[in-house]
Amino acid sequence: MSETNASAAALARTPLYERHHALGARMVEFGGWEMPVSYRGILEEHRTVRTAAGLFDVSHMGEIELLGPHAAAACQRLTTNDVRRLANGHVQYTILCREDGGVVDDVTLYRVDDQRWFFCVNAGNVAKDLAWIRQHAGAATVVDRSPATALIALQGPAAAGILGALTPLVLERIPSFRFARGEVAGLPVLVSRTGYTGEDGFELYVDAPRAGALWDALMAAGAPAGLEPIGLGARDTLRLEAALPLYGHELDEQTSPLAAGLERWVRLDGEDFIGRAALRHERERGAPRHLVGLALRAPGIARQGHPVTFEGASVGIVTSGTLSPTLGSPVALAYVSAALAAPGTKLAVDVRGRPVPAEVVATPFYRRPRPVAAAPAEVPSEVAEPVEDAVDASDDAAPADGEGLYEIDTAPEATGADEPPAGVADAPSPADDDAENADGTQVTREGEH
Amino acid sequence: MLIPETLRYSEDHEWVLVEDGIATIGITDHAQEELGDIVFVELPAVGAELAKSATFGVVESVKAVSDVYAPLGGIVTAVNEALTTKPETINEDPYGAGWMVKVTLANRADADALMTAEQYRGFLAQEKP
């Protein structure tokens, strides 16, 4: 047996570290953080999220705010998607690109109001993204909220029931890729209907000092429904089954979002953005390689870096692979030559010198059963990391007005994740906290705030 | 943490049981716990010759790939084919149904040079950070 264990020296810890320790988590290094990889076993945790609900500490992810009258323009310039599609209370999956089209990071962008936006960014990229955003934000004010903000993800078919019992927010009015501010277990929280598992679920942004109380309340409320803590190991297998990209695997600065199959989130014919010219050029030429799903047809696990072959010749490389706990068979994501990217194409993966037959298959590998009212299509989003904050948040102090990420309590009805909401204008929002969104939707129950 | 007294142990966390000139080899309880859920096992063929300290197989968990090293040399006389379809047996019963290979013992001294249960316990204690 041979194993390498990353040194835990000088790693950052989230506000929930002691709880992970008490729960017996196996801790690993991830993106400069000491994080729980599993508590009871990755496969069991994976199944828990698919069948009941799981609670994830993803406080290592970053939150970067853009403020002021120039914030919207800065977001438009920085990202591939169209920020004009966002109303207050909307979230958008989007990409930060370099001039040459390489991916700086894939992120989610939140519009609190027309002068207040924030990015949720991958844990390992916080410093890089912050520098990039500051470099290109023009006259917008950039604030790193990462150190002050914890992030807890509640994911799985039982998630809405668990959260609904703890909050006056009407969760039916917060559809996929919408968010609202409200109280959860009496704590001020920004509730976002997003996730990285392929399941229904929520990501809860909370001031770091309150993370423990929120975690405890969720664990207690969720216990009867089978809620369990889930580590990064299952987070990875869950996102892989859902074919959601992971920065550093499917995406990096040498990879374009077009090769990664993210055209839907790249508005080449809309407003200008950093990288648009290069990506337009690539669209004309056609991306030389495409990200595909592979199903292995013989025993063996494809791992990142394994060559993909066709008739003995190397035609690509695996970016992620595992044994799919839900399917019970090995799956992988891989970049392959564009000519070999069609579903049904028979390839092989070179697993440590042994060619294992594989077939290109449609993704996602797993799709959750949809409720009658279909939610908008899921989009990738991931990775975050936490931080120490410039704002002094004491244990019991609510965020001051205009501070923190919690200054919104309305969420528009869903219009479909890919359809621009009607009448989105960059009109100034009312300055008071009781603002309604454009269509007047209230997301708190009558008489509650 | 199970460390049966009747077995010998290697620093690579393999165990060896010697009976009638045949050495049965597997990975320890500590090793399976460190790996987590085992989902794939690669074993040598019957008749293969194991060289002491050389890789003879692979154990894969959901997150990690681990080579398995021969704690002693010999010719493979049996492999645990059941692990091909039920690799999780190693997690469930590492010293019993989770055995990996049996080899003819080329050199008895190889087995005697391995750690006793008590020595392996001490080895694990000093390995821990």
XYZ file of C-alpha atoms in Angstrom:
578
model
C 0.000 0.000 0.000
C 1.231 3.463 -0.752
C -0.554 6.680 -0.098
C 0.305 10.301 0.064
C -1.287 12.520 2.633
C -1.224 16.235 2.123
C 0.314 18.111 4.970
C -2.232 19.944 7.016
C 0.269 22.649 7.817
C -0.899 26.210 7.497
C -4.257 25.312 6.015
C -7.241 27.579 6.480
C -10.214 26.314 8.474
C -13.870 27.220 8.122
C -16.025 28.307 11.068
C -17.443 24.751 11.110
C -14.106 22.986 11.528
C -14.756 21.934 15.131
C -18.079 20.402 14.141
C -16.458 18.347 11.399
C -13.897 17.171 13.914
C -16.618 16.243 16.433
C -18.508 14.350 13.708
C -15.410 12.242 13.042
C -14.767 13.621 9.572
C -11.692 12.610 7.651
C -10.050 15.924 6.807
C -8.061 16.669 3.650
C -6.415 19.640 2.001
C -8.525 21.265 -0.704
C -7.688 24.595 -2.315
C -5.621 25.674 0.675
C -8.309 24.654 3.170
C -8.618 21.808 5.621
C -11.962 20.330 4.636
C -14.004 17.202 5.407
C -13.684 14.656 2.596
C -16.073 12.213 4.254
C -17.762 11.437 7.558
C -19.150 7.914 7.152
C -17.998 6.911 3.667
C -18.342 8.566 0.278
C -20.772 6.058 -1.206
C -23.153 6.214 1.740
C -23.028 10.019 1.743
C -23.654 10.104 -1.988
C -26.742 7.923 -1.619
C -27.984 10.067 1.261
C -28.044 13.146 -0.966
C -29.803 11.273 -3.787
C -32.488 9.828 -1.515
C -32.889 12.198 1.459
C -30.732 15.252 2.089
C -27.174 16.234 2.839
C -25.531 19.217 4.490
C -22.248 20.517 3.084
C -19.824 23.032 4.499
C -18.677 24.955 1.443
C -17.505 28.002 3.344
C -14.171 27.740 1.581
C -15.790 29.275 -1.480
C -15.393 32.988 -2.040
C -17.836 35.866 -2.267
C -16.743 38.989 -4.145
C -19.045 41.994 -4.257
C -19.275 44.732 -6.888
C -20.964 47.924 -5.783
C -22.085 51.249 -7.191
C -23.487 52.725 -10.378
C -20.790 51.053 -12.497
C -21.185 47.569 -11.033
C -23.577 46.243 -13.683
C -21.318 47.382 -16.514
C -18.316 45.813 -14.798
C -20.147 42.495 -14.405
C -21.114 42.589 -18.082
C -17.529 43.251 -19.128
C -16.136 40.549 -16.848
C -18.516 37.712 -17.725
C -19.563 35.706 -20.768
C -23.269 35.599 -19.956
C -25.669 38.548 -20.282
C -26.210 40.306 -16.967
C -29.131 42.258 -18.442
C -31.133 39.047 -18.097
C -30.910 39.289 -14.327
C -33.564 40.902 -12.177
C -33.063 41.529 -8.484
C -33.011 38.174 -6.733
C -31.696 36.287 -9.751
C -28.585 34.115 -9.926
C -26.723 33.344 -13.120
C -24.089 30.769 -13.925
C -21.355 32.532 -15.860
C -17.680 32.498 -16.718
C -14.772 34.863 -16.214
C -12.596 34.668 -19.320
C -9.162 35.912 -20.257
C -8.673 37.894 -23.460
C -7.603 34.677 -25.195
C -10.807 32.909 -24.128
C -9.221 30.759 -21.411
C -11.318 30.323 -18.286
C -10.231 32.328 -15.254
C -13.073 30.763 -13.259
C -16.642 29.572 -13.529
C -18.813 31.392 -11.040
C -22.336 32.284 -10.063
C -23.363 35.919 -10.244
C -26.017 37.321 -7.894
C -27.921 40.538 -8.561
C -29.026 41.987 -5.237
C -30.011 45.238 -6.936
C -28.711 47.255 -9.859
C -25.864 48.676 -7.794
C -25.072 45.574 -5.776
C -23.866 42.309 -7.276
C -21.734 39.482 -6.008
C -19.840 36.550 -7.403
C -19.593 33.200 -5.684
C -16.212 31.855 -6.786
C -14.210 28.664 -6.506
C -12.230 28.137 -3.329
C -8.861 27.726 -4.953
C -9.389 30.788 -7.138
C -10.429 33.464 -4.640
C -7.168 35.416 -4.657
C -6.776 35.113 -8.419
C -10.378 36.084 -9.115
C -10.244 39.009 -6.721
C -7.163 40.391 -8.470
C -8.738 39.809 -11.893
C -12.028 41.443 -10.954
C -10.275 44.418 -9.377
C -8.153 44.817 -12.494
C -11.206 44.938 -14.747
C -13.900 46.475 -12.534
C -13.372 49.998 -13.811
C -15.141 52.452 -11.534
C -17.069 49.788 -9.620
C -16.181 49.180 -5.987
C -14.918 45.642 -5.299
C -15.225 44.124 -1.822
C -14.025 40.678 -0.787
C -16.736 39.265 1.474
C -15.148 35.830 1.591
C -13.579 36.017 5.061
C -16.808 37.239 6.623
C -19.109 34.800 4.892
C -19.832 31.144 5.503
C -21.712 28.993 3.008
C -23.736 25.886 3.822
C -25.374 23.804 1.102
C -28.513 21.797 1.831
C -29.119 19.403 -1.048
C -31.430 16.533 -1.861
C -35.092 15.666 -2.343
C -35.859 16.385 1.327
C -34.038 19.744 1.344
C -37.056 21.968 0.715
C -39.093 20.296 3.445
C -36.292 20.644 5.963
C -35.586 24.277 5.161
C -39.272 25.195 4.915
C -39.808 24.246 8.540
C -37.108 26.676 9.655
C -38.000 29.806 7.723
C -40.909 32.146 7.027
C -39.701 32.367 3.420
C -42.073 30.702 0.973
C -39.655 28.415 -0.812
C -42.071 27.748 -3.685
C -41.466 31.371 -4.627
C -37.732 30.866 -4.801
C -37.370 28.640 -7.852
C -34.112 27.397 -9.276
C -31.502 30.132 -9.710
C -33.347 32.660 -7.617
C -32.471 33.860 -4.155
C -33.983 35.767 -1.272
C -32.908 37.139 2.053
C -34.729 36.046 5.151
C -34.397 34.329 8.456
C -33.567 30.668 8.833
C -33.779 29.421 12.420
C -33.951 33.069 13.423
C -30.655 33.893 11.728
C -30.284 36.339 8.825
C -29.422 34.257 5.784
C -29.326 34.678 2.031
C -31.140 31.655 0.614
C -30.178 30.670 -2.922
C -31.868 27.830 -4.784
C -28.677 26.564 -6.329
C -26.313 23.706 -5.812
C -23.709 21.377 -7.221
C -25.222 17.943 -6.842
C -27.888 17.521 -9.520
C -30.544 17.572 -6.793
C -32.959 20.246 -5.670
C -31.415 22.262 -2.907
C -30.242 25.493 -1.420
C -27.049 27.334 -0.661
C -27.238 29.427 2.482
C -24.927 32.418 2.890
C -24.500 33.474 6.495
C -22.147 35.652 8.520
C -19.242 33.454 9.554
C -19.846 33.776 13.319
C -23.391 32.444 12.858
C -22.432 29.455 10.727
C -22.307 27.078 13.666
C -25.772 27.996 14.897
C -27.205 27.636 11.395
C -25.500 24.270 10.875
C -26.809 22.977 14.223
C -30.361 24.146 13.504
C -30.380 22.501 10.088
C -28.907 19.242 11.405
C -31.496 19.082 14.181
C -34.433 19.945 11.933
C -33.280 17.565 9.230
C -32.555 14.524 11.370
C -36.068 13.020 11.091
C -35.830 13.306 7.283
C -32.445 11.569 7.224
C -30.242 14.652 6.830
C -26.547 13.847 7.217
C -23.330 15.857 6.854
C -21.641 15.269 3.505
C -17.973 15.690 2.640
C -16.158 16.865 -0.462
C -15.712 13.286 -1.686
C -19.406 12.791 -2.287
C -19.707 16.375 -3.493
C -17.328 15.391 -6.280
C -19.105 12.147 -7.214
C -22.485 13.925 -7.132
C -21.345 16.749 -9.410
C -19.686 14.283 -11.752
C -22.891 12.254 -12.157
C -24.625 15.551 -12.935
C -21.779 16.336 -15.407
C -21.103 19.692 -13.772
C -17.583 20.962 -14.504
C -14.985 21.389 -11.785
C -12.358 24.065 -12.149
C -8.934 22.468 -12.411
C -10.422 19.403 -14.062
C -12.786 20.321 -16.895
C -11.922 24.025 -16.855
C -8.692 25.995 -16.633
C -6.948 28.962 -18.233
C -5.921 26.861 -21.240
C -9.506 25.746 -21.893
C -12.254 27.712 -23.580
C -15.862 27.547 -22.406
C -16.855 26.523 -25.951
C -14.685 23.400 -25.806
C -16.237 22.685 -22.416
C -19.721 22.717 -23.923
C -20.790 25.893 -22.141
C -22.021 27.794 -25.242
C -25.355 28.349 -23.554
C -23.688 30.610 -20.997
C -21.526 32.480 -23.529
C -23.351 35.328 -25.297
C -21.104 35.850 -28.284
C -23.601 38.080 -30.059
C -24.545 40.239 -27.112
C -22.642 42.898 -25.215
C -18.874 42.864 -25.409
C -16.933 41.052 -22.692
C -13.335 40.112 -22.023
C -12.505 37.200 -24.303
C -15.395 37.639 -26.723
C -13.240 38.282 -29.790
C -11.141 35.161 -29.184
C -14.232 33.032 -28.562
C -15.948 34.360 -31.687
C -12.875 33.375 -33.641
C -12.977 29.934 -32.073
C -16.656 29.575 -32.932
C -15.847 30.268 -36.576
C -13.003 27.755 -36.593
C -14.772 25.217 -34.434
C -13.277 24.065 -31.152
C -10.673 21.368 -31.881
C -11.689 19.303 -28.853
C -14.931 18.757 -26.999
C -15.790 17.726 -23.486
C -17.739 14.459 -23.565
C -19.173 11.939 -21.181
C -17.706 8.439 -21.275
C -19.230 5.218 -20.002
C -16.596 2.550 -19.455
C -17.695 -0.824 -20.786
C -15.296 -2.979 -18.765
C -14.053 -2.908 -15.169
C -11.650 -0.077 -14.402
C -11.777 3.485 -13.145
C -10.753 6.318 -15.453
C -8.949 9.093 -13.590
C -7.860 12.600 -14.465
C -4.903 12.460 -16.838
C -5.589 9.031 -18.316
C -5.265 9.080 -22.126
C -8.309 8.461 -24.306
C -7.510 6.382 -27.390
C -9.139 5.480 -30.715
C -7.738 2.532 -32.625
C -4.657 2.695 -30.435
C -3.919 6.374 -31.039
C -4.270 9.013 -28.346
C -7.238 11.283 -29.103
C -7.885 12.949 -25.776
C -7.558 12.988 -22.016
C -9.760 12.235 -19.036
C -10.548 15.201 -16.785
C -12.636 13.444 -14.113
C -13.696 9.882 -13.495
C -15.121 7.636 -10.842
C -17.401 4.714 -10.260
C -20.861 6.261 -10.415
C -22.504 5.285 -7.138
C -25.979 5.730 -8.617
C -25.331 3.816 -11.852
C -22.941 1.301 -10.310
C -20.626 1.604 -13.299
C -17.573 3.698 -14.168
C -18.097 7.073 -15.845
C -15.769 9.871 -16.861
C -15.584 13.284 -18.450
C -12.899 13.731 -21.096
C -11.735 16.070 -23.803
C -11.596 14.305 -27.162
C -11.032 15.360 -30.762
C -14.116 17.086 -32.104
C -14.580 14.405 -34.790
C -14.924 11.711 -32.104
C -17.302 13.523 -29.766
C -20.613 12.116 -30.994
C -22.564 9.889 -28.588
C -22.102 6.256 -29.521
C -18.471 6.678 -30.573
C -16.409 3.722 -29.354
C -13.158 4.758 -27.707
C -10.903 3.406 -24.976
C -9.321 4.786 -21.838
C -5.737 3.848 -21.080
C -5.991 2.952 -17.398
C -2.383 2.585 -16.270
C -1.392 0.799 -19.459
C -4.577 -1.240 -19.813
C -7.009 -0.179 -22.560
C -10.561 -0.168 -21.164
C -13.364 0.073 -23.754
C -15.460 3.212 -23.403
C -18.325 4.824 -25.252
C -19.234 8.476 -25.666
C -22.604 8.984 -23.980
C -24.959 11.900 -23.517
C -24.646 13.802 -20.250
C -25.665 14.220 -17.496
C -25.068 10.639 -16.388
C -27.764 11.154 -13.771
C -30.870 13.325 -13.964
C -33.106 13.666 -10.955
C -36.788 12.870 -11.282
C -38.437 16.190 -12.059
C -41.519 17.445 -10.264
C -44.587 18.193 -12.348
C -43.696 21.869 -12.494
C -40.374 21.532 -14.203
C -37.646 23.686 -12.802
C -35.350 25.515 -15.188
C -32.465 23.474 -16.466
C -29.670 23.127 -13.981
C -26.449 24.853 -14.729
C -23.017 24.193 -13.419
C -21.771 26.089 -10.459
C -19.217 25.234 -7.882
C -16.566 25.675 -5.548
C -16.157 28.189 -2.961
C -14.141 29.048 -0.034
C -14.546 31.207 3.019
C -12.647 33.849 4.709
C -11.945 36.388 7.350
C -13.790 39.522 6.871
C -13.208 43.180 6.898
C -16.598 43.671 8.502
C -16.677 43.238 12.229
C -19.516 40.791 12.718
C -19.895 39.942 16.355
C -21.685 36.790 17.376
C -25.100 38.284 17.811
C -25.066 41.478 15.802
C -27.201 41.449 12.721
C -25.445 42.800 9.659
C -25.740 46.542 9.598
C -27.947 47.984 6.890
C -26.064 47.842 3.668
C -23.541 45.393 5.085
C -23.230 41.699 4.407
C -25.025 39.787 1.704
C -28.472 39.819 3.241
C -30.133 43.011 2.078
C -32.863 41.570 -0.087
C -36.147 39.945 0.742
C -37.825 39.524 -2.584
C -37.445 37.040 -5.375
C -39.162 37.298 -8.720
C -41.126 34.389 -10.055
C -39.082 32.138 -12.260
C -39.089 32.930 -15.918
C -36.842 30.045 -16.886
C -33.129 30.076 -16.300
C -32.409 30.765 -19.910
C -35.148 33.224 -20.718
C -34.614 36.881 -19.972
C -37.120 38.062 -17.423
C -39.633 40.439 -18.922
C -38.924 44.078 -18.350
C -35.557 43.786 -16.667
C -34.279 47.275 -16.544
C -31.446 48.719 -14.612
C -33.810 51.010 -12.843
C -32.637 51.924 -9.409
C -34.180 49.776 -6.726
C -35.986 51.355 -3.842
C -33.501 52.102 -1.165
C -35.487 50.709 1.720
C -35.345 47.145 2.822
C -38.996 46.453 2.172
C -38.565 46.823 -1.556
C -40.672 44.605 -3.696
C -39.234 43.249 -6.872
C -40.455 44.328 -10.265
C -43.595 42.217 -10.179
C -44.336 42.855 -6.531
C -43.784 39.264 -5.436
C -43.522 38.827 -1.711
C -41.583 35.806 -0.595
C -42.271 36.033 3.092
C -45.523 34.729 4.475
C -48.169 37.280 5.370
C -47.248 39.239 8.443
C -43.730 37.844 8.680
C -40.405 39.400 7.822
C -8.745 -1.125 14.458
C -8.268 -4.880 14.060
C -4.701 -6.249 14.124
C -4.894 -10.040 14.493
C -2.045 -11.545 16.527
C -1.677 -14.504 14.163
C -0.574 -12.426 11.160
C 2.595 -10.658 10.031
C 2.586 -7.114 8.666
C 4.509 -4.948 6.197
C 5.238 -1.231 6.364
C 3.062 -0.859 3.256
C 0.082 -2.113 5.311
C -0.200 -5.604 3.883
C -0.800 -8.625 6.089
C 0.542 -12.147 5.578
C -0.689 -15.464 6.929
C 1.736 -18.365 6.478
C 0.256 -21.883 6.527
C 1.935 -25.002 5.131
C 4.375 -23.081 2.954
C 1.628 -20.918 1.430
C 1.412 -17.199 2.211
C -1.996 -15.543 2.008
C -1.770 -11.762 1.450
C -4.219 -8.906 1.884
C -4.365 -5.314 3.076
C -4.867 -4.355 6.700
C -7.903 -2.911 8.442
C -5.998 0.350 8.758
C -5.325 0.372 5.000
C -8.945 -0.233 4.006
C -10.086 2.442 6.416
C -7.628 4.943 4.986
C -8.745 4.156 1.437
C -12.467 4.362 2.105
C -15.041 2.684 -0.144
C -13.126 0.275 -2.385
C -14.643 0.043 -5.860
C -12.045 -1.759 -7.960
C -9.309 -4.328 -7.420
C -6.665 -5.445 -9.926
C -4.932 -8.744 -9.153
C -2.176 -10.788 -10.804
C -2.840 -14.046 -12.660
C -2.322 -17.446 -11.124
C 1.226 -18.526 -11.961
C 2.626 -15.008 -11.879
C 5.848 -14.551 -9.970
C 5.808 -11.920 -7.231
C 9.060 -10.144 -6.522
C 9.446 -8.951 -2.948
C 8.576 -5.236 -2.642
C 7.296 -5.008 -6.242
C 3.752 -3.971 -7.094
C 1.469 -6.948 -7.607
C -1.946 -5.313 -7.671
C -4.035 -2.192 -7.379
C -6.798 -1.238 -4.992
C -9.000 1.708 -5.948
C -11.401 3.568 -3.742
C -13.812 6.233 -4.899
C -11.135 8.872 -4.416
C -7.764 7.145 -4.542
C -5.647 4.564 -6.331
C -3.226 2.510 -4.283
C -0.602 0.084 -5.460
C -0.270 -3.104 -3.425
C 3.278 -4.317 -2.841
C 4.411 -7.895 -2.374
C 5.567 -8.279 1.229
C 7.460 -11.377 0.131
C 8.376 -13.205 -3.066
C 6.773 -16.312 -4.556
C 4.568 -17.842 -7.236
C 0.854 -16.989 -7.189
C -1.220 -20.133 -6.583
C -4.634 -18.494 -6.119
C -6.309 -15.109 -6.475
C -9.536 -13.983 -4.849
C -11.691 -13.662 -7.958
C -14.685 -12.657 -5.828
C -13.074 -9.236 -5.335
C -13.553 -8.503 -9.047
C -17.314 -8.287 -8.606
C -17.397 -7.430 -4.888
C -14.343 -5.234 -4.164
C -16.105 -3.833 -1.100
C -15.410 -7.185 0.593
C -11.991 -5.758 1.481
C -13.701 -3.000 3.476
C -16.053 -5.453 5.144
C -13.632 -8.275 5.996
C -10.006 -7.325 5.234
C -8.456 -10.307 7.076
C -10.998 -12.911 5.952
C -13.082 -12.882 2.768
C -11.082 -9.847 1.583
C -7.826 -11.771 1.071
C -6.159 -10.982 -2.259
C -3.626 -13.635 -3.312
C -1.940 -16.836 -2.134
C 1.694 -17.468 -3.029
C 4.165 -20.277 -2.537
C 6.686 -19.026 -0.072
C 10.051 -18.755 -1.828
C 11.957 -17.780 1.289
C 10.698 -18.356 4.804
C 13.006 -15.643 6.091
C 10.941 -13.078 4.133
C 7.947 -13.874 6.349
C 9.989 -13.872 9.532
C 11.340 -10.426 8.677
C 7.831 -8.904 8.680
C 6.368 -7.135 11.715
C 4.440 -8.898 14.413
C 1.046 -7.533 15.458
C 2.669 -5.718 18.368
C 5.330 -4.192 16.118
C 2.713 -3.138 13.575
C 0.685 -1.437 16.320
C 3.802 0.481 17.281
C 4.486 1.310 13.639
C 0.972 2.747 13.207
C 1.306 4.776 16.388
C 4.499 6.456 15.185
C 3.070 6.960 11.668
C 0.219 9.047 12.994
C 0.860 12.800 12.958
